[in-house]
XYZ file of C-alpha atoms in Angstrom:
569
model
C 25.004 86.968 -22.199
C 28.509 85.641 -21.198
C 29.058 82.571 -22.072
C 31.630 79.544 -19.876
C 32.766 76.523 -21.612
C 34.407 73.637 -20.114
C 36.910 72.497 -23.443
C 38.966 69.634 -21.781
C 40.280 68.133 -18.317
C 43.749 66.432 -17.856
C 43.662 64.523 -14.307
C 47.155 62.885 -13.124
C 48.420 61.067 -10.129
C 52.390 61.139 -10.031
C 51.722 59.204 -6.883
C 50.052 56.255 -8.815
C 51.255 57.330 -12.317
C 48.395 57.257 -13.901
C 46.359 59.920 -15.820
C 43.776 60.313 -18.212
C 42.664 63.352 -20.794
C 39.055 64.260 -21.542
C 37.471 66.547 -24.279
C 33.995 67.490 -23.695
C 31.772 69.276 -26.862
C 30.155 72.572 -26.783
C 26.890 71.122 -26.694
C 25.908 67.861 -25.550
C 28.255 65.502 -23.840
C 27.409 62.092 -22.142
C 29.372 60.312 -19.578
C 28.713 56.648 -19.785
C 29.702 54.541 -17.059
C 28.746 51.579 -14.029
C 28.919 52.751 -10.773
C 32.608 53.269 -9.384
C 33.888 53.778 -12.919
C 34.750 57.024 -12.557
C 31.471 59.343 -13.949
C 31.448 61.597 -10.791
C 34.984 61.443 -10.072
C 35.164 63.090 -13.516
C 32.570 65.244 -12.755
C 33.614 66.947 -9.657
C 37.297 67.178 -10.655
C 35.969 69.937 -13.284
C 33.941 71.864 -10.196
C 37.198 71.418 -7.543
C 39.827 72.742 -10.012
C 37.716 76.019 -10.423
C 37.462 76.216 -6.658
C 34.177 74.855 -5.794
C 34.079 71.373 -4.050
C 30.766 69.325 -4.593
C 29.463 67.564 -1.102
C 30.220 63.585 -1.278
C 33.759 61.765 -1.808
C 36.003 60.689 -4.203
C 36.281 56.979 -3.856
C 39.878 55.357 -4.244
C 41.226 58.961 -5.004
C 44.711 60.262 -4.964
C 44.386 63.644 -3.058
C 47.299 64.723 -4.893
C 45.768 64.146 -8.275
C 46.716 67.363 -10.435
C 44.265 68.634 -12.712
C 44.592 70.924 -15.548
C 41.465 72.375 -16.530
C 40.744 74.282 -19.934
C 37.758 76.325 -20.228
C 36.938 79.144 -22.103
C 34.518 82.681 -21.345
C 32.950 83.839 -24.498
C 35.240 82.196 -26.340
C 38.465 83.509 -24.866
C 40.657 80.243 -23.466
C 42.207 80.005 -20.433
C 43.544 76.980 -17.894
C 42.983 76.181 -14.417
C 45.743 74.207 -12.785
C 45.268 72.789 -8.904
C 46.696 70.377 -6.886
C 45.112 70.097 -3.564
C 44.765 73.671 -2.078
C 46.799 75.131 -4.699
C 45.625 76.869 -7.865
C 47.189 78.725 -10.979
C 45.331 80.676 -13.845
C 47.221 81.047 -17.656
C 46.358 82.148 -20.568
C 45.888 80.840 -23.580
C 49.660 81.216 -24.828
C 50.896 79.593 -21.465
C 52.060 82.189 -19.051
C 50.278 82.484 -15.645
C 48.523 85.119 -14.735
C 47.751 84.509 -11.232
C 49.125 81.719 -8.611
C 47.287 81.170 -5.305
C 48.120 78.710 -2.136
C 44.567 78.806 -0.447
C 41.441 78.843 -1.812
C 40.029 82.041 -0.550
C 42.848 83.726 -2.609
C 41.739 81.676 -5.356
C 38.169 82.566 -5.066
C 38.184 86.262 -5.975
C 40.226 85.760 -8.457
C 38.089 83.694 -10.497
C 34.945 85.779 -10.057
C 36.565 88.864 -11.355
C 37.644 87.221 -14.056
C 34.217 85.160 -15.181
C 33.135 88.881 -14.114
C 30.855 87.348 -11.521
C 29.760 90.087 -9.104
C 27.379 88.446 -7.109
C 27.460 89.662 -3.215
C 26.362 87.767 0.162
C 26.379 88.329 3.402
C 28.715 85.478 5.328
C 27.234 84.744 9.573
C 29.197 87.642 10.796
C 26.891 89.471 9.018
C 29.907 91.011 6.497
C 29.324 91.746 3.020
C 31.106 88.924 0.853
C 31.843 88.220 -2.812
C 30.452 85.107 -4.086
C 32.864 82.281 -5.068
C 33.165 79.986 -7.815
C 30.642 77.552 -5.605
C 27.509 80.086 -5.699
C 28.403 80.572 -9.430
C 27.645 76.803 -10.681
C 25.186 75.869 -8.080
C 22.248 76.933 -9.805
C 23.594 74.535 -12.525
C 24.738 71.239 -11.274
C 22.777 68.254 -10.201
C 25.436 66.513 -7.376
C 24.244 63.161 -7.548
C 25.661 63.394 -3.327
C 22.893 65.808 -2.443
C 21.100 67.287 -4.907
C 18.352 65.313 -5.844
C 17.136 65.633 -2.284
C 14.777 68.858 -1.498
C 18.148 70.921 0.248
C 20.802 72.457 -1.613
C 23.419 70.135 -0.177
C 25.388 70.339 -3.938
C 28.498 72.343 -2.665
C 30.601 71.722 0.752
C 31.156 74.923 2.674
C 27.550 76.755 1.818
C 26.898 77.020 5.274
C 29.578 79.548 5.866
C 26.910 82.349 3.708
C 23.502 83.192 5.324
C 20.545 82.424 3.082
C 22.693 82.040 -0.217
C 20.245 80.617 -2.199
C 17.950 83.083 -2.965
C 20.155 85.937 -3.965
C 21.954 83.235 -6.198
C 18.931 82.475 -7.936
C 17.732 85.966 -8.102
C 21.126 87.110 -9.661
C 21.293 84.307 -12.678
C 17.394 84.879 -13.275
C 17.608 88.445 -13.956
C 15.447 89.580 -10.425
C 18.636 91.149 -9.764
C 21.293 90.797 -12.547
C 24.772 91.314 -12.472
C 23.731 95.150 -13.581
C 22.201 95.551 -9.847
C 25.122 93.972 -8.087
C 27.335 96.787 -9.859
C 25.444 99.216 -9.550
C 24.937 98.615 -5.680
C 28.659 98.419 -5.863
C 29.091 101.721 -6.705
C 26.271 102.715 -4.466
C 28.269 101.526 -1.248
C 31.128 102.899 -2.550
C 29.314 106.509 -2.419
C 27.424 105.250 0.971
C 31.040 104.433 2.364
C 32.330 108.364 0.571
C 29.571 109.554 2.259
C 29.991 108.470 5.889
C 33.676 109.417 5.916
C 32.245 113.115 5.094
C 29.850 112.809 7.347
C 32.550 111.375 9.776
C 34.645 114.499 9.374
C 31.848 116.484 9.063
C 31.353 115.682 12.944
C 34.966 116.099 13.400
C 35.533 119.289 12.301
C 32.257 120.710 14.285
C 33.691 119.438 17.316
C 36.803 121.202 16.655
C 35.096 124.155 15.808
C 33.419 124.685 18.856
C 36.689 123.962 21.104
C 38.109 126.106 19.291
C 35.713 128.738 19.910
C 35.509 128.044 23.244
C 38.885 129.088 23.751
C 38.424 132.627 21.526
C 37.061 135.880 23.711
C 33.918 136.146 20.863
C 32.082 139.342 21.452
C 29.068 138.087 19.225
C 27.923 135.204 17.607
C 30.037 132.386 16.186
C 28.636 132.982 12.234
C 29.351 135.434 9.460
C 27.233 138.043 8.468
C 26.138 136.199 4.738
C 22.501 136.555 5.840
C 23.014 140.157 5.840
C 24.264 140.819 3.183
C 21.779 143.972 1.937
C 22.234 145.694 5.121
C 25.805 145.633 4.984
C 25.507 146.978 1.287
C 23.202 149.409 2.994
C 25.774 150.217 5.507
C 28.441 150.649 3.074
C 26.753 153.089 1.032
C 25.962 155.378 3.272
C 29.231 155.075 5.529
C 31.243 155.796 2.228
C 28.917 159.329 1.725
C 29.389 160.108 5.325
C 32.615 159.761 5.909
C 33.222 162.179 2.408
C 30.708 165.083 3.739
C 31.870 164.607 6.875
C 35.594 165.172 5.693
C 34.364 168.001 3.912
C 32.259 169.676 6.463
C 35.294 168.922 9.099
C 37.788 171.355 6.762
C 35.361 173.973 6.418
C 34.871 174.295 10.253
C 38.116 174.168 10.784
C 39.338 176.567 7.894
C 36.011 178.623 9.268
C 37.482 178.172 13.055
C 40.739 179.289 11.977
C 39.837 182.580 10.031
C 37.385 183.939 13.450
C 40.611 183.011 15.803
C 42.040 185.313 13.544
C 39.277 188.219 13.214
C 39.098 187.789 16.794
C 42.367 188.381 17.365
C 42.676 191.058 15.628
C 39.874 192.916 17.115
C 41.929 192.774 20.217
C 44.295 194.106 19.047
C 42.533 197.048 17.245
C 41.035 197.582 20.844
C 44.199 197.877 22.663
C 45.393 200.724 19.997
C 42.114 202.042 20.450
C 42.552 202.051 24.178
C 45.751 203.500 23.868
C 44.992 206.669 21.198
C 41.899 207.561 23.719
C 44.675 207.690 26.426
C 47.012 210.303 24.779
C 43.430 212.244 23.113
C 42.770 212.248 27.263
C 46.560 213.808 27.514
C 46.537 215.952 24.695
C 43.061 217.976 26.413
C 44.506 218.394 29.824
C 46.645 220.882 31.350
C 48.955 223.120 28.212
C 52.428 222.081 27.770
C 55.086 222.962 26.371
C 56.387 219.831 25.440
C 54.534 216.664 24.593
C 55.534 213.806 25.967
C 54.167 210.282 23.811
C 52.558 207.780 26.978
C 53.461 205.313 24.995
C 56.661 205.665 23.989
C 57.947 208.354 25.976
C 59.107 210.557 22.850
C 58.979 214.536 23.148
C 56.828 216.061 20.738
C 55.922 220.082 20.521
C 52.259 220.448 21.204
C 50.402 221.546 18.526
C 46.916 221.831 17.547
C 47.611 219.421 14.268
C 48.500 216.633 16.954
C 45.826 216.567 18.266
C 43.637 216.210 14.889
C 46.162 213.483 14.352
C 45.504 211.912 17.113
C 41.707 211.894 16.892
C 41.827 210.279 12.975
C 43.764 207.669 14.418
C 41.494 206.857 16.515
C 38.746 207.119 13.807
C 39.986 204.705 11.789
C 40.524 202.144 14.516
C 37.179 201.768 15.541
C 36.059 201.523 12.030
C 38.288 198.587 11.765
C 37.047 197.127 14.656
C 33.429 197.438 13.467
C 34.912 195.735 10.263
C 36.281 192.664 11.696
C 33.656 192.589 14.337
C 30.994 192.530 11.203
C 32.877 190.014 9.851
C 33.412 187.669 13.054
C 29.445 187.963 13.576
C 29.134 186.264 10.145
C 31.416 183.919 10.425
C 30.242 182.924 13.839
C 26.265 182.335 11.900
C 28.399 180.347 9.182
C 30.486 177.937 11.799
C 26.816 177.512 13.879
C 25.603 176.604 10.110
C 28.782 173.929 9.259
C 28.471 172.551 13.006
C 24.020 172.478 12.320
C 25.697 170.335 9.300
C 27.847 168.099 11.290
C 24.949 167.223 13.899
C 23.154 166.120 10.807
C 25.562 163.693 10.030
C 25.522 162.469 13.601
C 21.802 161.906 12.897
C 22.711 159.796 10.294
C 25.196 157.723 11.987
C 22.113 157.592 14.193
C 20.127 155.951 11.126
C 22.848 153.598 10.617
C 22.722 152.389 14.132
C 19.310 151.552 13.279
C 20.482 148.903 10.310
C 23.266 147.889 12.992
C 19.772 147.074 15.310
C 18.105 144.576 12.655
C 17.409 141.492 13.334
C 16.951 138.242 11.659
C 15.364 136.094 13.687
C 17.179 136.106 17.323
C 20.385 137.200 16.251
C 21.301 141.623 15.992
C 23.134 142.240 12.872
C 25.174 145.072 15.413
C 26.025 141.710 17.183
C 27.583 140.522 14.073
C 29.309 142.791 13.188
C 30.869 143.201 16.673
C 31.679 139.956 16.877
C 34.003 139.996 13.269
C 37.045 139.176 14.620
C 36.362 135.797 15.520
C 34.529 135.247 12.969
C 37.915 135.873 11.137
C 39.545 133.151 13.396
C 36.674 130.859 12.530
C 36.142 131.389 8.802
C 38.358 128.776 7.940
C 35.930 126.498 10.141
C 33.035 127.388 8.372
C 34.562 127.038 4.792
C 35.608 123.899 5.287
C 31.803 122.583 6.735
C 30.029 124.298 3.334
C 33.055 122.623 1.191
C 31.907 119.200 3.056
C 28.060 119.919 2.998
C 28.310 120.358 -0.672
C 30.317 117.027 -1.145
C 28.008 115.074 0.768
C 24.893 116.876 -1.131
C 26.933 115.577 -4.127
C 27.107 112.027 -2.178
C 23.163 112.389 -1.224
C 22.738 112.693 -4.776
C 24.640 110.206 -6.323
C 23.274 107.413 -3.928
C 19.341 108.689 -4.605
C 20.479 108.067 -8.620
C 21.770 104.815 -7.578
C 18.755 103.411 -5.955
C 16.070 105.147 -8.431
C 18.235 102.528 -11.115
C 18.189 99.502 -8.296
C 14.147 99.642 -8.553
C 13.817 99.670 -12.150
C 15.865 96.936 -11.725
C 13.833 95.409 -9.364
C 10.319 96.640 -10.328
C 7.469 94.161 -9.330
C 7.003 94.502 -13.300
C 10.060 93.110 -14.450
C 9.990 90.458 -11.493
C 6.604 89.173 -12.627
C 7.574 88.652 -15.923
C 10.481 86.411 -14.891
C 8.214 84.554 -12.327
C 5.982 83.861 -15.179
C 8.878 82.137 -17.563
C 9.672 80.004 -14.476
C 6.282 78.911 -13.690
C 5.746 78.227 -17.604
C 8.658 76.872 -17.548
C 7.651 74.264 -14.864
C 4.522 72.721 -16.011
C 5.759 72.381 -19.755
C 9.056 70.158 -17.296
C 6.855 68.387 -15.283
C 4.280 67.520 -18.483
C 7.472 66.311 -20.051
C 8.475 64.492 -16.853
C 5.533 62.220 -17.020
C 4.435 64.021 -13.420
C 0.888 64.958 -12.250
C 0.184 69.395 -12.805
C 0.353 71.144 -9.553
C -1.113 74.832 -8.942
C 2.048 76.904 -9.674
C -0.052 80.235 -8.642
C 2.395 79.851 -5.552
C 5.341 79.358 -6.918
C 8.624 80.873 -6.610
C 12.352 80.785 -8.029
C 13.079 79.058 -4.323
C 10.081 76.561 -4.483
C 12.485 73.737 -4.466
C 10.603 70.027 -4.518
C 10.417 68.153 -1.916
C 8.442 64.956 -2.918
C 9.061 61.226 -1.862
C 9.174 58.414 -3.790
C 10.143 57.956 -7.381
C 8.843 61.112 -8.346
C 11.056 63.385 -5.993
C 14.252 63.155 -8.614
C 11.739 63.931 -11.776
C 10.366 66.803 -9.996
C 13.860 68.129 -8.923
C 14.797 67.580 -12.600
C 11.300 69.756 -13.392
C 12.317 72.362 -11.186
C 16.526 72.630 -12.535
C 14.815 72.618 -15.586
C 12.445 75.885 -15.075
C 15.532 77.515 -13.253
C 17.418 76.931 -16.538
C 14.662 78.018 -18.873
C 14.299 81.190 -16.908
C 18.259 81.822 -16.513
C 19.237 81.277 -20.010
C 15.632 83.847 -20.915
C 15.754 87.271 -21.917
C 16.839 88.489 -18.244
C 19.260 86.146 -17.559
C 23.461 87.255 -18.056
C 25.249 83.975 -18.024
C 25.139 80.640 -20.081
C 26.621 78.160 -17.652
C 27.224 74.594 -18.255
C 24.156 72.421 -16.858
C 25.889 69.628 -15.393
C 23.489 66.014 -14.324
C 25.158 63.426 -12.802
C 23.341 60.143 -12.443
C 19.611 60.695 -12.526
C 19.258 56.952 -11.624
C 17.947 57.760 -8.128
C 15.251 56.154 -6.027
C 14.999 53.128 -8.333
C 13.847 55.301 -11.814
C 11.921 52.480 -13.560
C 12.089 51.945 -17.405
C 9.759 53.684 -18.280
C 10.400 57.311 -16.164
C 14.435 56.861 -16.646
C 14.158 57.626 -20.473
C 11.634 60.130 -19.698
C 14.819 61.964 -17.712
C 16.877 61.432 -20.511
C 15.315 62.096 -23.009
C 14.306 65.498 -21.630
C 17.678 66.373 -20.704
C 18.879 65.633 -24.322
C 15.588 67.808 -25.977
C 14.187 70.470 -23.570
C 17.244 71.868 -22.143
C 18.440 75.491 -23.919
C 18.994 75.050 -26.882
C 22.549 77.561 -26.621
C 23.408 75.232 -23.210
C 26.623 72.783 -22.538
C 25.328 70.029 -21.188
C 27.122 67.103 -19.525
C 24.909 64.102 -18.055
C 26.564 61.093 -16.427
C 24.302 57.940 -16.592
C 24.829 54.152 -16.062
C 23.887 52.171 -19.242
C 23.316 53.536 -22.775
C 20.591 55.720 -24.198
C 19.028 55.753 -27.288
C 19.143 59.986 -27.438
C 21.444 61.605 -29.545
C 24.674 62.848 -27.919
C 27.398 64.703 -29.651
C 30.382 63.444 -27.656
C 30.148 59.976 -25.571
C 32.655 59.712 -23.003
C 32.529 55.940 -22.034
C 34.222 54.727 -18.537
C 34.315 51.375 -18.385
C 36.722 49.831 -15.285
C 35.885 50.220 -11.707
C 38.331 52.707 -10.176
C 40.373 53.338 -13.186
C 39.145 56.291 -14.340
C 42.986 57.556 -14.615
C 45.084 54.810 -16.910
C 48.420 54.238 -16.938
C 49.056 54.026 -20.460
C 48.388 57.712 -20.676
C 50.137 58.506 -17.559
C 53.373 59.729 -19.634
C 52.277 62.005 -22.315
C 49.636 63.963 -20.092
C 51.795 64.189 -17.723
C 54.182 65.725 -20.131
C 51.535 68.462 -20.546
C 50.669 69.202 -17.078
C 54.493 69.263 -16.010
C 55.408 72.550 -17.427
C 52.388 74.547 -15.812
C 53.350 72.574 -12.381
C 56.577 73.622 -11.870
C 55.536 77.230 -13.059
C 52.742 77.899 -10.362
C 55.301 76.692 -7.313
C 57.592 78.819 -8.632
C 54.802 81.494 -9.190
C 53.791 80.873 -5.606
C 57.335 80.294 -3.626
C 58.669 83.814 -5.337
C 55.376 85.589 -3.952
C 56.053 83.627 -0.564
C 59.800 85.272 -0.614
C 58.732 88.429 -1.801
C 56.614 88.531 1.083
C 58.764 87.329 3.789
């Protein structure tokens, strides 16, 4: 649980030249004073320094009044100084750490660093961070508003729809500070998610304009989804194409070598031709001389010749029935290689059956056809699985996030808390000398709203449930409980007490508490603050060394602020 401390408040008008210095204890701190003394002067000077301005005035008030505030979160110090709408943090050894000029500037800063992560939704219906005003209100009794049945404690609520129950929910623990962050990063992956999604859109719509433009044969897609016919495909391409390559060099080598048989069985039959021309001349008419058809050479005729001749002849033909043997083979052989090669066309034949499939609507031929611009658009499609698988990631991350918002928020954990604050109440109102209501009904926003003398008891009974419940096992912050001037309505003498005494015994027992009441009490207090002058709640006496003090961390946050200003301009 994170603990705020108020330590001390130095108030001082240079205008009047007065000032005053106030240390408040760790525990419990009274402010004794008649009215117009000072006691909620005091009071609201703490809450306007940190940025949050109660509802009601400061009578006879210097608007310029500087005060230097020194408060501490779990023990760490720091210092708050403001002077109207201005507003410096510093550390604990002096040096400032932030300067502001407004108070909207001021605001974030001081919730970051309490570490107060609250979030609301303002009446533009924007998500807003809390400010210092929804931090304290669960924990200050205005004595201008807050012992009515509204939550009139802080000027300005107005500007937040429905604040009130998302404040109480966050100190109670119905959603603690852990939900806020976590819902944090939530939007952060809801706001990662639409910009995907945004581009997601974006580069769809390019894609198809794109492919509008390209002359796509087939589908816009790749062929993933076929993936084991095109394995398919390849394996039996790849064996084609190699007995193909091998079949196509035997028929040709084959084609060749009968060309050439062929060839020269023409040319056998010419000789052929030619020898039975001269046998034909060598059996007619005798002569004396032999004249070669052929050639035209003279040759004596002689039987011999003639047996010559006729060998010749022989031979030939047996060469021709050779090579003619030989073509006739090789002629069965190239009828076997092209047999072969029509095979493979039957195969091709099977492939354009795989080229046929379909999946679904779509050919797997078409597909393939339509590769090049597929090529063109593969970039296009990379890009929209790298984004689907971001956003998946995104989609993911945000169903994490809200599985831990509802064990957060479990009806469980809720009626546990309920339960402490209901308790809570009746032990308050028992100890508030009021009658016992039915709490079945009861919720954290069940604010009183009673007439009467009783109405500021039962507002007390109800601060003091809230408290009981916030400083409990779910709650994350122990805040000051500030109550100033339960005297309302005409508290007799015998209820009066009752409220004091209460606040001095049944309030946490961890809590800072700081009551402001007119007279004296017989409770034990461990620092009494008393006020005693009507509209001197600043004294001149004191105006020098305090505002000795103060001085130094003046001049430093116009500086702070003027060099921003410059920087800026």
């Amino acid at each position: 649980m994170k603990i705020f401390r108020f330590e001390n408040i130095c108030l001082v008008s240079q205008n009047e030249r007065r000032a005053r210095r106030v240390e408040f204890h760790p525990r419990r701190n009274l402010i004794v004073g008649e009215n117009h003394t000072g006691k909620s002067s005091l009071i609201k000077s703490l809450f306007i320094a940190l940025g949050a301005r109660p509802e009601g005035n400061l009578d006879r008030w210097d608007k310029s009044t500087i005060a230097l505030v020194q408060f501490s979160i779990d023990g760490q110090i720091y210092f708050v100084l403001q002077q109207q709408s201005y507003r410096a943090l510093y550390l604990s050894d002096g040096r400032c750490a932030f300067a502001a000029g407004t108070s909207s500037e001021w605001a974030g800063e001081f919730s970051k660093l309490i570490g107060f992560n609250l979030a609301l939704t303002d009446k533009s219906q924007k998500i807003v961070d809390a400010d210092a005003r929804a931090f304290f209100l669960p924990f200050y009794i205005n004595q201008d508003g807050s012992w009515q049945a509204s939550w009139s404690t802080f000027a300005g609520l107005q500007q937040f729809k429905s604040p009130v129950a998302p404040i109480l929910e966050y100190f109670s623990g119905v959603k603690p500070p852990l939900y806020y962050e976590i819902n944090a990063l939530k939007e952060l992956a809801q706001n990662v998610l639409r910009d995907l999604q945004r581009e997601q859109r974006l580069v769809v719509h390019v894609r198809d304009k794109f492919g509008e433009t390209l002359p796509l044969d087939g589908p816009k897609i790749m062929p993933d989804i076929f993936e084991q016919d095109v394995q398919k495909l390849t394996e039996q391409v790849s064996l084609l194409n190699r007995r193909q390559e091998e079949l196509r060099n035997v028929y040709v080598r084959e084609q060749e070598t009968l060309r050439s048989l062929r060839l020269q069985i023409d040319m056998a039959n010419y000789e052929l031709k030619t020898y039975d021309g001269d046998a034909s001349f060598l059996h007619s008419e005798p002569h004396a001389i032999l004249t070669c058809p052929t050639c035209g050479a003279e040759h004596d005729r002689t039987f011999m010749d003639i047996l010559h001749y006729a060998e010749d002849a022989r031979v030939l033909r047996q060469i021709i029935f050779r090579l003619q043997t030989d073509a006739d083979k090789l002629s069965e052989e190239i009828s076997r290689t092209r047999s072969k090669l029509h095979e493979i066309d039957i195969n091709y034949q099977q492939i354009s059956l795989i080229l046929e499939t379909r999946r679904g609507d779509l050919k797997f031929g078409d597909v393939v056809k339509g590769m090049g611009a597929e090529v063109a658009l593969a970039a296009f499609e990379g890009e929209l699985r790298s984004l689907k698988e971001k956003i998946d990631e995104q989609l993911s991350e945000i169903e994490t996030y809200d599985a831990r918002l509802h064990e957060l928020t479990n009806r469980r954990r809720s009626a546990e808390i309920l339960k402490i604050f209901r308790r809570a109440y009746i032990e308050a109102r028992v100890s508030l000398n009021l009658p016992p209501i039915d709490t079945k009904r009861l919720n954290l926003r069940s604010r009183p709203n009673v007439s009467g003398s009783g109405g500021p008891r039962s507002v007390l009974a109800y601060y003091s449930a809230l408290w009981a419940t916030t400083f409990g096992e779910y709650g994350s912050f122990d805040v000051p409980l500030v109550i100033d001037s339960p005297q309302q309505l005409g508290q007799d003498d015998k209820n009066l007490p009752k409220m004091i005494e209460h606040v001095a015994t049944k309030m946490p027992e961890t809590a800072q508490i700081i009551l402001g009441i007119e007279g004296n009490t017989k409770e034990k207090f461990e620092k009494i603050i008393n006020l005693d002058t009507p509209y001197e709640l600043l004294q001149a006496d004191k105006y020098e060394e305090i505002n000795n003090i103060v001085t130094p961390y003046l001049n430093l946050m116009y500086a702070q602020i003027f060099s921003d200003n410059e920087s800026v301009g």
